[in-house]
Amino acid sequence: MEIHQLRHLLAAAENSSYAQAAKRCFTSRQNVAHSIKAIETELGIALFERHGNEMVLTPAGQQLAGEAREIVTKVDGLHVMFAGPDASDQTLNLAVSTNLFAGISLGTDEYIAQHSDRLRVSEMSCEDCYRSVCTGKADVAVVMCMERKFPDCDVLEMGEGSVSFALTSAASPLGRKESLSVMDLKDQKLLLMSEPVFQYAPLFAQLDSLGFDRANVSVIPSTSSMIHVVKRSGGTGIVSDKFSVAPPAGFCAIPLSDPRLNWHFYILFQKNSASFRSIAKFAQGIQGTF
């Protein structure tokens, strides 16, 4: 079993199509099919079954895909780690997700600031960061979101996810709780940093199953504006763990108890980019601050 076969497997799983997987991997549909067949023969299991026009993982395929994703992620991490200290410091187009700097550590913030002379930084939604890397508009992106996949680009996760917090008035009923579940949020007016579908997918998968009304969502990308809205109109903001240290007077930051809702920090890039060695050197530095 070879690493390119695992990449073909993951691409097919994420796109539910051998043809789309081939486009993602810059190869032919026949090569993807051959890789899948080779793995199936080697392990003696069926990886996919057809549902209509889609290829869907079997239970055994789901288990293998989970293991394969960890292997591929570690291999990609090695490519970044050993890209070489002699990589050039060419200027990179860096996309950062909205309010990233309110969630990252001081060390990460300082690292980006120290290298500002070779970075053209654009702040945008988490989804737009992803799309910008996929289309080549950005060389690299650093994003903060709840756990998710990025099927059309290469990904490096930086450490473990940090706990998400709910920012609310200390006088509210929620303010008296030590931790919150999704059930506690289902009747709240939620204040988010960006549109919910992409950055908060695990949260809304659960809220939607509880009948949550998405009309009760407001997108407020500024934390200072979020604090103002909570103070004037009530509601609950979803914020990073920085607010747990010293929330503003009259407010409290309560941890969300479900680890599926933790914040994760990802570096997004294209390994086949002409700027990869510079991207890798930048990624090494970012990783070193986590």
PDB file of N, CA, C and O in Angstrom, residues 110-154:
ATOM      1  N   GLU A 110       2.537  37.410  17.098  1.00  0.00           N
ATOM      2  CA  GLU A 110       3.835  38.083  16.958  1.00  0.00           C
ATOM      3  C   GLU A 110       4.625  37.518  15.778  1.00  0.00           C
ATOM      4  O   GLU A 110       5.314  38.264  15.076  1.00  0.00           O
ATOM      5  N   TYR A 111       4.519  36.206  15.555  1.00  0.00           N
ATOM      6  CA  TYR A 111       5.240  35.612  14.433  1.00  0.00           C
ATOM      7  C   TYR A 111       4.757  36.199  13.111  1.00  0.00           C
ATOM      8  O   TYR A 111       5.569  36.548  12.240  1.00  0.00           O
ATOM      9  N   ILE A 112       3.451  36.311  12.949  1.00  0.00           N
ATOM     10  CA  ILE A 112       2.902  36.888  11.715  1.00  0.00           C
ATOM     11  C   ILE A 112       3.336  38.343  11.572  1.00  0.00           C
ATOM     12  O   ILE A 112       3.726  38.797  10.487  1.00  0.00           O
ATOM     13  N   ALA A 113       3.305  39.082  12.691  1.00  0.00           N
ATOM     14  CA  ALA A 113       3.715  40.490  12.647  1.00  0.00           C
ATOM     15  C   ALA A 113       5.189  40.631  12.286  1.00  0.00           C
ATOM     16  O   ALA A 113       5.572  41.518  11.504  1.00  0.00           O
ATOM     17  N   GLN A 114       6.031  39.749  12.824  1.00  0.00           N
ATOM     18  CA  GLN A 114       7.473  39.819  12.552  1.00  0.00           C
ATOM     19  C   GLN A 114       7.799  39.560  11.091  1.00  0.00           C
ATOM     20  O   GLN A 114       8.843  39.996  10.590  1.00  0.00           O
ATOM     21  N   HIS A 115       6.917  38.840  10.390  1.00  0.00           N
ATOM     22  CA  HIS A 115       7.168  38.505   8.987  1.00  0.00           C
ATOM     23  C   HIS A 115       6.245  39.284   8.043  1.00  0.00           C
ATOM     24  O   HIS A 115       6.046  38.880   6.893  1.00  0.00           O
ATOM     25  N   SER A 116       5.722  40.389   8.535  1.00  0.00           N
ATOM     26  CA  SER A 116       4.775  41.168   7.731  1.00  0.00           C
ATOM     27  C   SER A 116       5.402  41.741   6.469  1.00  0.00           C
ATOM     28  O   SER A 116       4.689  42.059   5.509  1.00  0.00           O
ATOM     29  N   ASP A 117       6.743  41.845   6.452  1.00  0.00           N
ATOM     30  CA  ASP A 117       7.398  42.406   5.274  1.00  0.00           C
ATOM     31  C   ASP A 117       7.328  41.465   4.081  1.00  0.00           C
ATOM     32  O   ASP A 117       7.541  41.884   2.938  1.00  0.00           O
ATOM     33  N   ARG A 118       7.023  40.184   4.312  1.00  0.00           N
ATOM     34  CA  ARG A 118       6.896  39.254   3.182  1.00  0.00           C
ATOM     35  C   ARG A 118       5.508  38.627   3.117  1.00  0.00           C
ATOM     36  O   ARG A 118       5.330  37.574   2.529  1.00  0.00           O
ATOM     37  N   LEU A 119       4.545  39.285   3.740  1.00  0.00           N
ATOM     38  CA  LEU A 119       3.166  38.782   3.730  1.00  0.00           C
ATOM     39  C   LEU A 119       2.210  39.869   3.261  1.00  0.00           C
ATOM     40  O   LEU A 119       2.287  41.017   3.724  1.00  0.00           O
ATOM     41  N   ARG A 120       1.335  39.511   2.343  1.00  0.00           N
ATOM     42  CA  ARG A 120       0.217  40.388   1.984  1.00  0.00           C
ATOM     43  C   ARG A 120      -1.022  39.753   2.619  1.00  0.00           C
ATOM     44  O   ARG A 120      -1.525  38.738   2.127  1.00  0.00           O
ATOM     45  N   VAL A 121      -1.473  40.337   3.731  1.00  0.00           N
ATOM     46  CA  VAL A 121      -2.504  39.723   4.557  1.00  0.00           C
ATOM     47  C   VAL A 121      -3.882  40.236   4.187  1.00  0.00           C
ATOM     48  O   VAL A 121      -4.096  41.452   4.069  1.00  0.00           O
ATOM     49  N   SER A 122      -4.817  39.309   3.996  1.00  0.00           N
ATOM     50  CA  SER A 122      -6.220  39.651   3.743  1.00  0.00           C
ATOM     51  C   SER A 122      -7.086  38.892   4.745  1.00  0.00           C
ATOM     52  O   SER A 122      -6.930  37.687   4.919  1.00  0.00           O
ATOM     53  N   GLU A 123      -7.966  39.617   5.418  1.00  0.00           N
ATOM     54  CA  GLU A 123      -8.882  38.990   6.369  1.00  0.00           C
ATOM     55  C   GLU A 123     -10.220  38.759   5.680  1.00  0.00           C
ATOM     56  O   GLU A 123     -10.759  39.660   5.024  1.00  0.00           O
ATOM     57  N   MET A 124     -10.752  37.558   5.812  1.00  0.00           N
ATOM     58  CA  MET A 124     -12.016  37.216   5.167  1.00  0.00           C
ATOM     59  C   MET A 124     -12.664  36.065   5.920  1.00  0.00           C
ATOM     60  O   MET A 124     -12.091  35.549   6.884  1.00  0.00           O
ATOM     61  N   SER A 125     -13.845  35.668   5.497  1.00  0.00           N
ATOM     62  CA  SER A 125     -14.510  34.553   6.164  1.00  0.00           C
ATOM     63  C   SER A 125     -13.678  33.283   6.018  1.00  0.00           C
ATOM     64  O   SER A 125     -12.849  33.159   5.115  1.00  0.00           O
ATOM     65  N   CYS A 126     -13.928  32.327   6.908  1.00  0.00           N
ATOM     66  CA  CYS A 126     -13.212  31.056   6.851  1.00  0.00           C
ATOM     67  C   CYS A 126     -13.412  30.382   5.491  1.00  0.00           C
ATOM     68  O   CYS A 126     -12.459  29.870   4.892  1.00  0.00           O
ATOM     69  N   GLU A 127     -14.629  30.384   4.995  1.00  0.00           N
ATOM     70  CA  GLU A 127     -14.909  29.760   3.705  1.00  0.00           C
ATOM     71  C   GLU A 127     -14.176  30.471   2.577  1.00  0.00           C
ATOM     72  O   GLU A 127     -13.623  29.820   1.672  1.00  0.00           O
ATOM     73  N   ASP A 128     -14.133  31.808   2.621  1.00  0.00           N
ATOM     74  CA  ASP A 128     -13.440  32.542   1.568  1.00  0.00           C
ATOM     75  C   ASP A 128     -11.934  32.288   1.610  1.00  0.00           C
ATOM     76  O   ASP A 128     -11.265  32.275   0.563  1.00  0.00           O
ATOM     77  N   CYS A 129     -11.377  32.077   2.816  1.00  0.00           N
ATOM     78  CA  CYS A 129      -9.961  31.690   2.916  1.00  0.00           C
ATOM     79  C   CYS A 129      -9.721  30.393   2.165  1.00  0.00           C
ATOM     80  O   CYS A 129      -8.766  30.267   1.382  1.00  0.00           O
ATOM     81  N   TYR A 130     -10.583  29.432   2.420  1.00  0.00           N
ATOM     82  CA  TYR A 130     -10.472  28.120   1.769  1.00  0.00           C
ATOM     83  C   TYR A 130     -10.580  28.256   0.256  1.00  0.00           C
ATOM     84  O   TYR A 130      -9.752  27.724  -0.497  1.00  0.00           O
ATOM     85  N   ARG A 131     -11.587  28.991  -0.209  1.00  0.00           N
ATOM     86  CA  ARG A 131     -11.776  29.155  -1.651  1.00  0.00           C
ATOM     87  C   ARG A 131     -10.595  29.892  -2.279  1.00  0.00           C
ATOM     88  O   ARG A 131     -10.199  29.598  -3.415  1.00  0.00           O
ATOM     89  N   SER A 132     -10.031  30.842  -1.557  1.00  0.00           N
ATOM     90  CA  SER A 132      -8.907  31.606  -2.096  1.00  0.00           C
ATOM     91  C   SER A 132      -7.686  30.722  -2.301  1.00  0.00           C
ATOM     92  O   SER A 132      -6.945  30.868  -3.286  1.00  0.00           O
ATOM     93  N   VAL A 133      -7.440  29.793  -1.376  1.00  0.00           N
ATOM     94  CA  VAL A 133      -6.329  28.858  -1.543  1.00  0.00           C
ATOM     95  C   VAL A 133      -6.609  27.904  -2.698  1.00  0.00           C
ATOM     96  O   VAL A 133      -5.732  27.620  -3.522  1.00  0.00           O
ATOM     97  N   CYS A 134      -7.849  27.421  -2.783  1.00  0.00           N
ATOM     98  CA  CYS A 134      -8.205  26.472  -3.852  1.00  0.00           C
ATOM     99  C   CYS A 134      -8.041  27.088  -5.240  1.00  0.00           C
ATOM    100  O   CYS A 134      -7.657  26.403  -6.190  1.00  0.00           O
ATOM    101  N   THR A 135      -8.345  28.373  -5.368  1.00  0.00           N
ATOM    102  CA  THR A 135      -8.280  29.036  -6.671  1.00  0.00           C
ATOM    103  C   THR A 135      -6.936  29.703  -6.936  1.00  0.00           C
ATOM    104  O   THR A 135      -6.723  30.264  -8.011  1.00  0.00           O
ATOM    105  N   GLY A 136      -6.025  29.667  -5.950  1.00  0.00           N
ATOM    106  CA  GLY A 136      -4.717  30.268  -6.138  1.00  0.00           C
ATOM    107  C   GLY A 136      -4.660  31.751  -5.848  1.00  0.00           C
ATOM    108  O   GLY A 136      -3.616  32.380  -6.027  1.00  0.00           O
ATOM    109  N   LYS A 137      -5.759  32.337  -5.375  1.00  0.00           N
ATOM    110  CA  LYS A 137      -5.733  33.761  -5.031  1.00  0.00           C
ATOM    111  C   LYS A 137      -4.906  34.002  -3.775  1.00  0.00           C
ATOM    112  O   LYS A 137      -4.357  35.094  -3.582  1.00  0.00           O
ATOM    113  N   ALA A 138      -4.856  33.016  -2.896  1.00  0.00           N
ATOM    114  CA  ALA A 138      -4.003  33.075  -1.701  1.00  0.00           C
ATOM    115  C   ALA A 138      -3.008  31.921  -1.764  1.00  0.00           C
ATOM    116  O   ALA A 138      -3.362  30.809  -2.179  1.00  0.00           O
ATOM    117  N   ASP A 139      -1.767  32.183  -1.364  1.00  0.00           N
ATOM    118  CA  ASP A 139      -0.768  31.116  -1.320  1.00  0.00           C
ATOM    119  C   ASP A 139      -0.986  30.206  -0.124  1.00  0.00           C
ATOM    120  O   ASP A 139      -0.743  28.991  -0.186  1.00  0.00           O
ATOM    121  N   VAL A 140      -1.435  30.788   0.970  1.00  0.00           N
ATOM    122  CA  VAL A 140      -1.600  30.051   2.217  1.00  0.00           C
ATOM    123  C   VAL A 140      -2.662  30.758   3.047  1.00  0.00           C
ATOM    124  O   VAL A 140      -2.876  31.960   2.904  1.00  0.00           O
ATOM    125  N   ALA A 141      -3.350  29.998   3.880  1.00  0.00           N
ATOM    126  CA  ALA A 141      -4.361  30.573   4.765  1.00  0.00           C
ATOM    127  C   ALA A 141      -4.194  29.990   6.157  1.00  0.00           C
ATOM    128  O   ALA A 141      -3.795  28.834   6.317  1.00  0.00           O
ATOM    129  N   VAL A 142      -4.500  30.795   7.156  1.00  0.00           N
ATOM    130  CA  VAL A 142      -4.565  30.326   8.539  1.00  0.00           C
ATOM    131  C   VAL A 142      -5.982  30.587   9.014  1.00  0.00           C
ATOM    132  O   VAL A 142      -6.446  31.734   8.990  1.00  0.00           O
ATOM    133  N   VAL A 143      -6.682  29.523   9.402  1.00  0.00           N
ATOM    134  CA  VAL A 143      -8.097  29.666   9.736  1.00  0.00           C
ATOM    135  C   VAL A 143      -8.400  29.061  11.098  1.00  0.00           C
ATOM    136  O   VAL A 143      -7.728  28.132  11.551  1.00  0.00           O
ATOM    137  N   MET A 144      -9.431  29.609  11.729  1.00  0.00           N
ATOM    138  CA  MET A 144      -9.952  29.104  12.989  1.00  0.00           C
ATOM    139  C   MET A 144     -11.402  28.706  12.762  1.00  0.00           C
ATOM    140  O   MET A 144     -12.212  29.522  12.331  1.00  0.00           O
ATOM    141  N   CYS A 145     -11.720  27.456  13.009  1.00  0.00           N
ATOM    142  CA  CYS A 145     -13.100  27.016  12.847  1.00  0.00           C
ATOM    143  C   CYS A 145     -13.317  25.748  13.663  1.00  0.00           C
ATOM    144  O   CYS A 145     -12.361  25.165  14.191  1.00  0.00           O
ATOM    145  N   MET A 146     -14.559  25.344  13.801  1.00  0.00           N
ATOM    146  CA  MET A 146     -14.830  24.053  14.406  1.00  0.00           C
ATOM    147  C   MET A 146     -14.388  22.969  13.423  1.00  0.00           C
ATOM    148  O   MET A 146     -14.256  23.213  12.230  1.00  0.00           O
ATOM    149  N   GLU A 147     -14.149  21.777  13.926  1.00  0.00           N
ATOM    150  CA  GLU A 147     -13.509  20.733  13.122  1.00  0.00           C
ATOM    151  C   GLU A 147     -14.258  20.479  11.813  1.00  0.00           C
ATOM    152  O   GLU A 147     -15.476  20.346  11.795  1.00  0.00           O
ATOM    153  N   ARG A 148     -13.510  20.425  10.716  1.00  0.00           N
ATOM    154  CA  ARG A 148     -14.096  20.149   9.416  1.00  0.00           C
ATOM    155  C   ARG A 148     -13.013  19.676   8.452  1.00  0.00           C
ATOM    156  O   ARG A 148     -11.829  19.712   8.776  1.00  0.00           O
ATOM    157  N   LYS A 149     -13.437  19.237   7.291  1.00  0.00           N
ATOM    158  CA  LYS A 149     -12.516  18.800   6.246  1.00  0.00           C
ATOM    159  C   LYS A 149     -12.391  19.883   5.179  1.00  0.00           C
ATOM    160  O   LYS A 149     -13.295  20.697   4.988  1.00  0.00           O
ATOM    161  N   PHE A 150     -11.259  19.881   4.486  1.00  0.00           N
ATOM    162  CA  PHE A 150     -10.990  20.810   3.388  1.00  0.00           C
ATOM    163  C   PHE A 150     -10.557  19.975   2.184  1.00  0.00           C
ATOM    164  O   PHE A 150      -9.355  19.862   1.902  1.00  0.00           O
ATOM    165  N   PRO A 151     -11.513  19.376   1.476  1.00  0.00           N
ATOM    166  CA  PRO A 151     -11.169  18.350   0.482  1.00  0.00           C
ATOM    167  C   PRO A 151     -10.381  18.832  -0.724  1.00  0.00           C
ATOM    168  O   PRO A 151      -9.730  18.026  -1.386  1.00  0.00           O
ATOM    169  N   ASP A 152     -10.407  20.119  -1.038  1.00  0.00           N
ATOM    170  CA  ASP A 152      -9.787  20.584  -2.278  1.00  0.00           C
ATOM    171  C   ASP A 152      -8.458  21.292  -2.086  1.00  0.00           C
ATOM    172  O   ASP A 152      -7.974  21.978  -2.987  1.00  0.00           O
ATOM    173  N   CYS A 153      -7.867  21.155  -0.893  1.00  0.00           N
ATOM    174  CA  CYS A 153      -6.525  21.704  -0.697  1.00  0.00           C
ATOM    175  C   CYS A 153      -5.807  20.864   0.352  1.00  0.00           C
ATOM    176  O   CYS A 153      -6.393  19.970   0.952  1.00  0.00           O
ATOM    177  N   ASP A 154      -4.535  21.143   0.538  1.00  0.00           N
ATOM    178  CA  ASP A 154      -3.754  20.440   1.548  1.00  0.00           C
ATOM    179  C   ASP A 154      -3.904  21.159   2.885  1.00  0.00           C
ATOM    180  O   ASP A 154      -4.072  22.391   2.938  1.00  0.00           O
TER     181      ASP A 154
END
